[in-house]
Coordinates of C-alpha atoms and ligand atoms in Angstrom, one line a residue:
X1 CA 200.1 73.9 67.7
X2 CA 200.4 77.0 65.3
X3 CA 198.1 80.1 65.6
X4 CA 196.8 81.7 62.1
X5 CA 194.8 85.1 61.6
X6 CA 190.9 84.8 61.3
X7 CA 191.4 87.1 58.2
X8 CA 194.2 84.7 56.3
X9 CA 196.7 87.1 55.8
X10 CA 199.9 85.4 57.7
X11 CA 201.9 82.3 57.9
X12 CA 201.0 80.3 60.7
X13 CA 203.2 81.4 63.7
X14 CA 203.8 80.0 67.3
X15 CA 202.6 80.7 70.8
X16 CA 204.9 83.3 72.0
X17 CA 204.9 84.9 68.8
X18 CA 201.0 84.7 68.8
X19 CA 201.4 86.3 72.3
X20 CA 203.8 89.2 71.2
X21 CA 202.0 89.7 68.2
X22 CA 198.6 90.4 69.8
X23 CA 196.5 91.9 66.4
X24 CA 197.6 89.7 63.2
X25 CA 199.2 91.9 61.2
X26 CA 196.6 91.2 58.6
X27 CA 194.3 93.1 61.1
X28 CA 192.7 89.8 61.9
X29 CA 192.6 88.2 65.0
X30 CA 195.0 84.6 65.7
X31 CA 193.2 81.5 66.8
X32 CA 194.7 77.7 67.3
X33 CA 194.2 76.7 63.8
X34 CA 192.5 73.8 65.3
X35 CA 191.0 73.7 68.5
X36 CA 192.1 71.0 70.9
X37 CA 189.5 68.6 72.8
X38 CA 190.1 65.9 75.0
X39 CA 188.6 62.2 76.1
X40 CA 187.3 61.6 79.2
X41 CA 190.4 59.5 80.4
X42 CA 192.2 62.5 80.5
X43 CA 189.5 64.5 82.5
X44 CA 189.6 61.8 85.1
X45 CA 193.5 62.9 85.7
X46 CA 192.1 66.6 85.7
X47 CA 189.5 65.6 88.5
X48 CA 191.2 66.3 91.6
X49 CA 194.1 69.2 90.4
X50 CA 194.0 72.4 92.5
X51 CA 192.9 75.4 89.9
X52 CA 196.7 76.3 89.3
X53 CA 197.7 72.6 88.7
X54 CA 194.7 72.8 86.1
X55 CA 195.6 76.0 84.7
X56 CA 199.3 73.7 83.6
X57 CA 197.0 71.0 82.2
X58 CA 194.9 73.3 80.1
X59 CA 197.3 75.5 79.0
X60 CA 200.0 73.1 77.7
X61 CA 198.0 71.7 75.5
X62 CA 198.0 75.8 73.9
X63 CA 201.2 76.8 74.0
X64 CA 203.9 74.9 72.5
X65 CA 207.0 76.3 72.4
X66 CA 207.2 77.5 76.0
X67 CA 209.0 75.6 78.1
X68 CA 206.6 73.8 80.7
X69 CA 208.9 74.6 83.6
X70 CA 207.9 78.3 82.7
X71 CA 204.5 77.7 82.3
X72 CA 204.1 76.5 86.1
X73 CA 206.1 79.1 87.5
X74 CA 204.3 82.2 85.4
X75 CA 200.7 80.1 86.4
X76 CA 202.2 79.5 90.2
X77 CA 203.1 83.0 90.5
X78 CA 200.0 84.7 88.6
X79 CA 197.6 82.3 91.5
X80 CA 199.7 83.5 94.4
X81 CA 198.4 87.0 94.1
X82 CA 194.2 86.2 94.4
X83 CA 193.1 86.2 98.1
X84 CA 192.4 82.7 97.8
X85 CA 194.0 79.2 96.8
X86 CA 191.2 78.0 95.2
X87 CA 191.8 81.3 93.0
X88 CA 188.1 81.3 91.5
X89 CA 185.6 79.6 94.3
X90 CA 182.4 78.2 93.3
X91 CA 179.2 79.3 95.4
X92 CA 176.5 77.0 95.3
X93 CA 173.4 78.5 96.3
X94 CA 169.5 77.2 95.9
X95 CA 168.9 79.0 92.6
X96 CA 172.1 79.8 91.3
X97 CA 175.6 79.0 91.2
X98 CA 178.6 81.5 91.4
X99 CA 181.6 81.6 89.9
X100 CA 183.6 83.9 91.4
X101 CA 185.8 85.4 89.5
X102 CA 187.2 88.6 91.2
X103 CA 189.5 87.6 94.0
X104 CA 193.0 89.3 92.2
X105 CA 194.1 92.3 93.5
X106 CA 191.8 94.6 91.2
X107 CA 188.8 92.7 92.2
X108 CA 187.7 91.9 88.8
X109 CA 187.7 88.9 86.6
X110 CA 190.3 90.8 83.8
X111 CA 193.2 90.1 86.9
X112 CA 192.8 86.4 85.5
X113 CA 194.2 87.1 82.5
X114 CA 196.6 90.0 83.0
X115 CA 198.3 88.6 86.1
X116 CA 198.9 85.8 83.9
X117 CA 200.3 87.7 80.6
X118 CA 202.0 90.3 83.0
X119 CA 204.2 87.6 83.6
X120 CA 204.1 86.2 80.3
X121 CA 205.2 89.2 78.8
X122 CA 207.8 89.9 81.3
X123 CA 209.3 86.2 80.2
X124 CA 209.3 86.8 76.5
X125 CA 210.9 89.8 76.9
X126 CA 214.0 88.9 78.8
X127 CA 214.1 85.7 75.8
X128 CA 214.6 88.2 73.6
X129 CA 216.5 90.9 75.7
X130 CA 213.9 93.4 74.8
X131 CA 212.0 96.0 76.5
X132 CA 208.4 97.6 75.7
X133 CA 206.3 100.1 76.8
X134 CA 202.5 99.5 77.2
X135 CA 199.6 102.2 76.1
X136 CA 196.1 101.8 76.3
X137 CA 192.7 103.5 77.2
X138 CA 190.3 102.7 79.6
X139 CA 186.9 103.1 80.7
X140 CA 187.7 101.4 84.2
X141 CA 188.5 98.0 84.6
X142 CA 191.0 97.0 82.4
X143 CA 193.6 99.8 82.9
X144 CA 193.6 99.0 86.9
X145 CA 193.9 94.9 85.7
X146 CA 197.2 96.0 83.1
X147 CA 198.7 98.0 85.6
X148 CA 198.7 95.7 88.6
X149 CA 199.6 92.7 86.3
X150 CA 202.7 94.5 85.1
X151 CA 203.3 96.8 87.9
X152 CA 207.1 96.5 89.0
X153 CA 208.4 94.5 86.4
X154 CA 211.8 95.7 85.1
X155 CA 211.7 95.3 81.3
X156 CA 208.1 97.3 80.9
X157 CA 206.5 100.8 81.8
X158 CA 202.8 101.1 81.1
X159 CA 200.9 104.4 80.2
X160 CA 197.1 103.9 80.8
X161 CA 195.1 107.2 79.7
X162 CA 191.6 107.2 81.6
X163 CA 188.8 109.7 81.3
X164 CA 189.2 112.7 83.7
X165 CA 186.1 112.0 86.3
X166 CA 184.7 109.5 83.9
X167 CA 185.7 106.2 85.8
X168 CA 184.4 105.4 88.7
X169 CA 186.1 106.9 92.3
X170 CA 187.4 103.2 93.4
X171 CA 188.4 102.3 89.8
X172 CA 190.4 105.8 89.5
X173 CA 192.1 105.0 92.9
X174 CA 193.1 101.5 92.0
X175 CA 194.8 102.9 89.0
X176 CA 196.6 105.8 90.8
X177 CA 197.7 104.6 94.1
X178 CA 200.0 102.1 92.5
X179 CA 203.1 103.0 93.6
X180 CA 205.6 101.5 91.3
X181 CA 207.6 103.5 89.0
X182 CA 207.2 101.9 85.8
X183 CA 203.2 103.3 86.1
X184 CA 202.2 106.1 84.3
X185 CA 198.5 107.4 84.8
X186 CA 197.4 109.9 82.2
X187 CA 193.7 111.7 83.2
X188 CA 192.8 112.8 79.9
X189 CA 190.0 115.9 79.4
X190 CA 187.5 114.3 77.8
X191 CA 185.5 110.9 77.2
X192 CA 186.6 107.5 76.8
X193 CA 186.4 108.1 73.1
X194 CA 188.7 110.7 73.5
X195 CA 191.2 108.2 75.0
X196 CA 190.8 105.5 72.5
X197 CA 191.3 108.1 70.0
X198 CA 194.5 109.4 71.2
X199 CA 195.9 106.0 71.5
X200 CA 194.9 105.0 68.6
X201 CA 196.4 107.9 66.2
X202 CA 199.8 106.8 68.5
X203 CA 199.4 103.5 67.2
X204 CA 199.0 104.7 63.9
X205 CA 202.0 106.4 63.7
X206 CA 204.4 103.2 62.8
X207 CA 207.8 104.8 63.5
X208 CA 206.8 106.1 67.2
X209 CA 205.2 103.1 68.0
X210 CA 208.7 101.2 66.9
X211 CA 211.2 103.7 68.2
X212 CA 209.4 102.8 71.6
X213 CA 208.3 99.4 71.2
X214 CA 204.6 100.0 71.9
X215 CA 202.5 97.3 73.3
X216 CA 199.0 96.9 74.1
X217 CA 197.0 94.4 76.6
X218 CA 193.4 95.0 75.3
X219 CA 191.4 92.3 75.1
X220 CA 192.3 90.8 71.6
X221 CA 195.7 89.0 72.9
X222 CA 195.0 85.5 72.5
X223 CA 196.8 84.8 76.1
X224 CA 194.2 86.6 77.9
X225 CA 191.4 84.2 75.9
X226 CA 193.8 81.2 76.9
X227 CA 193.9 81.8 80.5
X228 CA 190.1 82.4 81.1
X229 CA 189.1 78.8 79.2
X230 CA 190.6 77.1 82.7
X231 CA 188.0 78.2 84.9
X232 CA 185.0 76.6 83.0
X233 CA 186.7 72.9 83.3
X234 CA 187.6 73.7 86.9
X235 CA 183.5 74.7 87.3
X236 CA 182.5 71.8 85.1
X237 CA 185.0 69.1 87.3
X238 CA 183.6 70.4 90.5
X239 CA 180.3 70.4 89.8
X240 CA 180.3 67.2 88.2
X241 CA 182.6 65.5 91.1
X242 CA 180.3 67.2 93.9
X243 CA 176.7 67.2 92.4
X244 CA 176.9 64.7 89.6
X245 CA 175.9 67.2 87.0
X246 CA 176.9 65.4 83.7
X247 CA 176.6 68.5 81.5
X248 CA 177.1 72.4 83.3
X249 CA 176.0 75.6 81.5
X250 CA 177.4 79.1 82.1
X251 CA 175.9 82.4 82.4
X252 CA 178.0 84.7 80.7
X253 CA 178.0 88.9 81.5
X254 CA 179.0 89.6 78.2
X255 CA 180.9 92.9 76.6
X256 CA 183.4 92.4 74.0
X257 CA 183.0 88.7 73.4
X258 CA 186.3 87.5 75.6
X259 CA 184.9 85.8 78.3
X260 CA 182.2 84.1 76.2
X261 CA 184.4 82.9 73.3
X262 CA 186.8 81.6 76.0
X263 CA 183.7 79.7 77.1
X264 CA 183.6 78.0 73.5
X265 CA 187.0 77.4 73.4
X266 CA 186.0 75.3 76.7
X267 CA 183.3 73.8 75.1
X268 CA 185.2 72.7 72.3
X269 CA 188.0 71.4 74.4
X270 CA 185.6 68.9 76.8
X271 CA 182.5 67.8 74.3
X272 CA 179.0 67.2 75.6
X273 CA 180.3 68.6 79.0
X274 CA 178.8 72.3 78.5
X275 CA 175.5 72.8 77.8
X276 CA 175.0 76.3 77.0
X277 CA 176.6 79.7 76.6
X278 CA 174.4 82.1 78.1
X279 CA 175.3 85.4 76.6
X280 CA 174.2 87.8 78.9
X281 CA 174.0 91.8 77.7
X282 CA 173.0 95.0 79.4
X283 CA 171.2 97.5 76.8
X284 CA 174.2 97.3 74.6
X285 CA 173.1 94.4 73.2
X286 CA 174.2 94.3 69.7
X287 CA 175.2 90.7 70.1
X288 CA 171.6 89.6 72.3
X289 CA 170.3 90.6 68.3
X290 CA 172.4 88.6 66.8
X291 CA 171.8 85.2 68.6
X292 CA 167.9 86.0 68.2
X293 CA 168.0 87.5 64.5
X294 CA 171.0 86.6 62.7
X295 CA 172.1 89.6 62.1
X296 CA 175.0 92.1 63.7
X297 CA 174.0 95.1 63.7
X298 CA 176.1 98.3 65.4
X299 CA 174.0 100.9 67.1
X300 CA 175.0 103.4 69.4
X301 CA 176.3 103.1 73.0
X302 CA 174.0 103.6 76.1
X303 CA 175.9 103.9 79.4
X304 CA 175.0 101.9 82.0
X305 CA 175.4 101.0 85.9
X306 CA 177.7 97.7 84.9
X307 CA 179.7 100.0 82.4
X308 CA 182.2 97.6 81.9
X309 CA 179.6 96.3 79.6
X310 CA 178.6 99.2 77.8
X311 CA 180.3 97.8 73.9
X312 CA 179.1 97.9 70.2
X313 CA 181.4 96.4 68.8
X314 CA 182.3 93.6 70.6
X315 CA 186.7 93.0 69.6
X316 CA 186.5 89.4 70.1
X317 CA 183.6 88.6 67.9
X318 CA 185.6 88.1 64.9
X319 CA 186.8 84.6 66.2
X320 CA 183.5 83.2 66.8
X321 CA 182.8 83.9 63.3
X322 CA 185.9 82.1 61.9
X323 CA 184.4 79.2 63.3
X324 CA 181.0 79.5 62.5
X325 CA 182.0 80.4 59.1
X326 CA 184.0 76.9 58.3
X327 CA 187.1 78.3 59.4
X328 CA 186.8 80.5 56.0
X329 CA 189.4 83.5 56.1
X330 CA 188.3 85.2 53.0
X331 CA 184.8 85.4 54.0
X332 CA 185.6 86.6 57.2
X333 CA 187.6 88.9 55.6
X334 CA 185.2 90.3 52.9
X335 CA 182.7 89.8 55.7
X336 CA 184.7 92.1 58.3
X337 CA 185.4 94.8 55.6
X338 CA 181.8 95.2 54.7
X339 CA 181.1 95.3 58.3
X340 CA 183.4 98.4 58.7
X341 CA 181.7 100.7 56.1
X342 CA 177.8 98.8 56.4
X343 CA 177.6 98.3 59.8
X344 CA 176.0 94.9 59.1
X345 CA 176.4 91.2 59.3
X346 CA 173.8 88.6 58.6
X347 CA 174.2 85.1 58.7
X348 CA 172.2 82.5 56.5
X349 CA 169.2 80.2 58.4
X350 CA 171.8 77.0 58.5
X351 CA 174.3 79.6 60.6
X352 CA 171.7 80.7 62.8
X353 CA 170.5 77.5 63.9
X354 CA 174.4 76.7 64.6
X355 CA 174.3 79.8 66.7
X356 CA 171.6 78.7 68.5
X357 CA 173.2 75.5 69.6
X358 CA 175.9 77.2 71.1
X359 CA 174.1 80.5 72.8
X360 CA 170.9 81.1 74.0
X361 CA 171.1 84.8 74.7
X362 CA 168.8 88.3 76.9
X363 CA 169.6 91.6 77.1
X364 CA 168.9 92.8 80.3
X365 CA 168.1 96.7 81.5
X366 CA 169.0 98.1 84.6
X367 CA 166.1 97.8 86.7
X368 CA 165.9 94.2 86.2
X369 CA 169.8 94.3 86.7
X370 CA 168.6 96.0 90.0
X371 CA 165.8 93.7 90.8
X372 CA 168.1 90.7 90.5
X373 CA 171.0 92.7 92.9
X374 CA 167.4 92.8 95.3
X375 CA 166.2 89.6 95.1
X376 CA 169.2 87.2 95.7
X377 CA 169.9 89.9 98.4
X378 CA 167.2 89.2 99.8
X379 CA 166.3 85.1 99.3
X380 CA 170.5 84.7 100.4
X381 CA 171.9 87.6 101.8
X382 CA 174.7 87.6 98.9
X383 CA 175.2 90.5 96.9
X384 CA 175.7 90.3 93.2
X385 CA 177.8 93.0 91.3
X386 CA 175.7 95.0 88.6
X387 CA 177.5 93.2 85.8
X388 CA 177.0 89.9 87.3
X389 CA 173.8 90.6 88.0
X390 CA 173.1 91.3 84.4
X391 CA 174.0 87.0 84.5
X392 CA 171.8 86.0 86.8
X393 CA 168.7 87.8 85.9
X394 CA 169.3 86.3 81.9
X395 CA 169.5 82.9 83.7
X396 CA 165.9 84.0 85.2
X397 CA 164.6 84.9 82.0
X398 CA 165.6 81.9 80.1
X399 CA 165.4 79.1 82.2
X400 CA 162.8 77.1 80.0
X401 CA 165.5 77.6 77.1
X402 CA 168.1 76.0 78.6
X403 CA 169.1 72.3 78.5
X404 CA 169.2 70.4 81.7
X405 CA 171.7 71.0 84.4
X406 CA 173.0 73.2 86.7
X407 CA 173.5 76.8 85.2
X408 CA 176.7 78.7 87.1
X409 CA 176.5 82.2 86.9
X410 CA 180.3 84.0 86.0
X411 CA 180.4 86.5 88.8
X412 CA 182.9 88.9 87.0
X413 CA 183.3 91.9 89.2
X414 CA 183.5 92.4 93.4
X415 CA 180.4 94.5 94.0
X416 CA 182.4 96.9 96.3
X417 CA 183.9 98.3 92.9
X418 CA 180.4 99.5 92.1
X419 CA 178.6 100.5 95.3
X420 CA 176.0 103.3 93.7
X421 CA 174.8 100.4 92.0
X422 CA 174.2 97.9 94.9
X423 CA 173.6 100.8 97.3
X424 CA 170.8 101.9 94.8
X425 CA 169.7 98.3 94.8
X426 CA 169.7 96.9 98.4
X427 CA 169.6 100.5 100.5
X428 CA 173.5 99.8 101.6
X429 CA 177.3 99.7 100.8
X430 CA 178.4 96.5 99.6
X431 CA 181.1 95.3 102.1
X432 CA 185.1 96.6 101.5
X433 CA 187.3 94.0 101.2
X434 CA 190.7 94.4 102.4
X435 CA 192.8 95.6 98.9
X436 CA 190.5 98.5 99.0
X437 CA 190.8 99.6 102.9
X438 CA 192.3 102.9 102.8
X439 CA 192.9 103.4 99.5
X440 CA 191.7 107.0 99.7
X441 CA 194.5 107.6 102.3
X442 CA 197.3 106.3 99.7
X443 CA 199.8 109.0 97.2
X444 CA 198.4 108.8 93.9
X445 CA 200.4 109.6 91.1
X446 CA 198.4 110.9 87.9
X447 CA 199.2 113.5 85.2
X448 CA 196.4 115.3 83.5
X449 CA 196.9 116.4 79.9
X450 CA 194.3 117.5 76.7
X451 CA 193.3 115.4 74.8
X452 CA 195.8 116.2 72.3
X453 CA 198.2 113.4 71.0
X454 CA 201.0 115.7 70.3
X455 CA 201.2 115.9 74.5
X456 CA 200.3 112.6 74.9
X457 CA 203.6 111.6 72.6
X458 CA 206.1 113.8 74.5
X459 CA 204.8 112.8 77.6
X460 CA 205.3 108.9 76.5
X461 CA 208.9 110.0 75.2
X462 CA 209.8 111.4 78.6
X463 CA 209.1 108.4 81.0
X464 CA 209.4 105.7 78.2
X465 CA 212.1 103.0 78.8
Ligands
LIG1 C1 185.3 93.3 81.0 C2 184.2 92.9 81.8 C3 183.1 92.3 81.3 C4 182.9 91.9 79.9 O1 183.8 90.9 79.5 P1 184.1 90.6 77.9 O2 185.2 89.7 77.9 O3 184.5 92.0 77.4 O4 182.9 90.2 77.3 C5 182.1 91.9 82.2 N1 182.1 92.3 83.5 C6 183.2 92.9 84.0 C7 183.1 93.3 85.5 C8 184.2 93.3 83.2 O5 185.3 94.0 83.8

């Protein structure tokens, strides 16, 4: 299989390179260029895998040119670091199913994917007897997910700028009480924005980004897609072997289109097995509008109690597109450009009926986000996490839309990383679990600079490899 840009600017290139590559360099996005599905006869042989055994059957069928010895042990040793064997449990419940999601060490769903490319990374790099350094900006969860997926590793240092008292206490500890050396915390004065910015003028600057080999993780690598499509075939088989459910769909919290998309990728790959793709948004619902309307429309961002959510422009959107679009380069291409100085998109009535078939879509605000956190509190004594919650209550909403079937609910976060939320919700602390005992007791290691990207470089030069 060979992976081509959404915009059609490069020659088809291979897995790893796909992997190493991470934006085309057209400034598109790489996808399969064809997606793989498969025939019942091979389900049956996927019916009674364990999740990594699974995780080998779905991925090789992505990624050829890596060795399938190497695929087990970076899927073998990415597993061994959740809390559980059975990696991402399913909870079945009278009203609602769970998926969840969040038992890696940074106790949410993004540890799927970067304890899986940490290791991929780390593999392709020793291939090629390279090193790299890592930079990127987060609002929370994804800087605590890069840095525990690479932490320790010998050919890669990672530099993850987070707003100064802008991220949440527990997601600022996870970040800075790693103790590893090849971890570099930079508090930056400012917003998010500020972050992104700074990284992004590093980025920009072609001859310091090659002198130090910069990398990024964000959410656009096609690896961190690849490894998320597993867990809706290991939902699908064990719903289907334990309740006879013949088609499943998924609830799906939704920010920059990574988990959903992975979710059509799944779809794709086992036809007439998933129902629908609920896209689920908080207020940021740019993409809610463009399931109902046909139309993409950027507006500007309202920060919210499941902030991991809180996206305009959704990075992973792009690839849906390709798709819908009949695979098309040069429309998504004329179609992105005019996006980037119009701010629009709108898709003709055939398109929108397409859409339709694939998402059914609510945008959800946070006191129903709260209500839900309440109610299936209350009805089951489990507590929900704000983003997941944001799921469950679009599954409420739109239960008449949706074909038949059960409906599981992607829990994406623990809801001990978001306690003024559940507290705010139930009238108590969500429960600790053990990777975030003490944590307040550990040495954190964190440098606070301007946001100035003159600093930002020099520090970068200093600890770089
Ligand atoms: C990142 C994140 C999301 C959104 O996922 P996307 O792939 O960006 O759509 C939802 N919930 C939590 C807890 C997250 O960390």
């Amino acid at each position: 299989m060979r992976y081509v840009s959404t915009r059609g600017g490069i020659e088809p290139v291979g897995f790893k390179e796909t992997v190493m590559m991470g934006l085309a360099t057209d400034g598109g996005l790489l996808l399969p260029q064809t997606l793989p599905s498969v025939d019942s006869t091979t389900m049956e042989t996927w019916r009674n895998l364990s999740y990594p055994q699974l995780a080998v059957e779905v991925m090789s069928l992505f990624v050829a040119g890596l060795e399938r010895p190497d695929l087990e042990a970076l899927v073998e040793s990415a597993c061994t670091t959740f809390d559980t064997p059975e990696v991402t449990p399913l909870i079945k419940m009278p009203k609602v199913n769970v998926l969840e999601l969040f038992h890696g060490p940074t106790l949410s769903f993004k540890d799927i994917a970067l304890q899986f490319l940490g290791n991929l990374f780390s593999l392709l790099l020793k291939e090629r007897g390279e090193t790299m350094n890592i930079l990127g900006a987060t609002s929370g969860d994804t800087g605590s997910a890069a840095i525990y997926g690479v932490k320790g590793k010998e050919n890669i240092n990672i530099f993850i700028l987070h707003p100064h008292g802008r991220v949440s206490s527990v997601q600022a500890l996870q970040m800075t009480t790693v103790p590893e050396a090849n971890v570099w915390n930079v508090a930056i004065e400012g917003t998010f924005d500020d972050c992104q910015t700074v990284v992004k003028a590093i980025f920009n600057d072609i001859p310091f980004k090659q002198k130090h080999r910069l990398g990024a993780v964000n959410s656009i690598n096609w690896a961190r897609i690849l490894s998320q499509v597993v867990y809706y075939v290991y939902a699908y088989l064990k719903l289907n072997s334990e309740a006879g459910a013949e088609r499943v769909n998924f609830a799906v919290p939704t920010g920059n289109f990574g988990d959903i998309f992975a979710g059509y990728v799944a779809k794709r790959l086992i036809p007439g097995k998933i129902g629908r793709l609920v896209l689920a948004t908080n207020e940021n619902n740019i993409l809610t509008r463009f399931v109902h309307e046909g139309r993409y429309v950027r507006n500007q961002v309202v920060p919210t109690i499941s902030p991991s959510m809180d996206i305009q422009i959704a990075s992973n959107f792009e690839r849906y597109l390709y798709y819908l679009f009949d695979q098309d380069p040069a429309r998504v291409r004329d179609t992105m450009t005019a996006f980037e100085t119009g701010g629009e998109i709108t898709c003709s009535l055939d398109e929108r009926s397409r859409v339709r078939k694939d998402f059914v879509s609510a945008s959800i605000d946070q006191g129903a986000t709260l209500t839900a956190i309440r109610d299936v509190y209350k009805e089951t004594g489990y507590v929900l996490d704000p983003h997941t919650a944001v799921g469950v209550a679009a599954v409420q909403r739109l239960g008449p839309d949706l074909p038949e079937g059960p409906v599981v609910c992607l829990a994406t976060a623990h809801p001990a990383k978001f306690p003024e939320a559940v507290r705010k919700a139930i009238g108590k602390n969500p429960e600790r679990p053990a990777a975030l005992r003490g944590i307040e007791d550990r040495p954190r290691r964190c440098e606070r600079l301007p946001a100035d990207v003159d600093q930002v470089k020099r520090y970068i030069e200093d600890h770089a490899l």
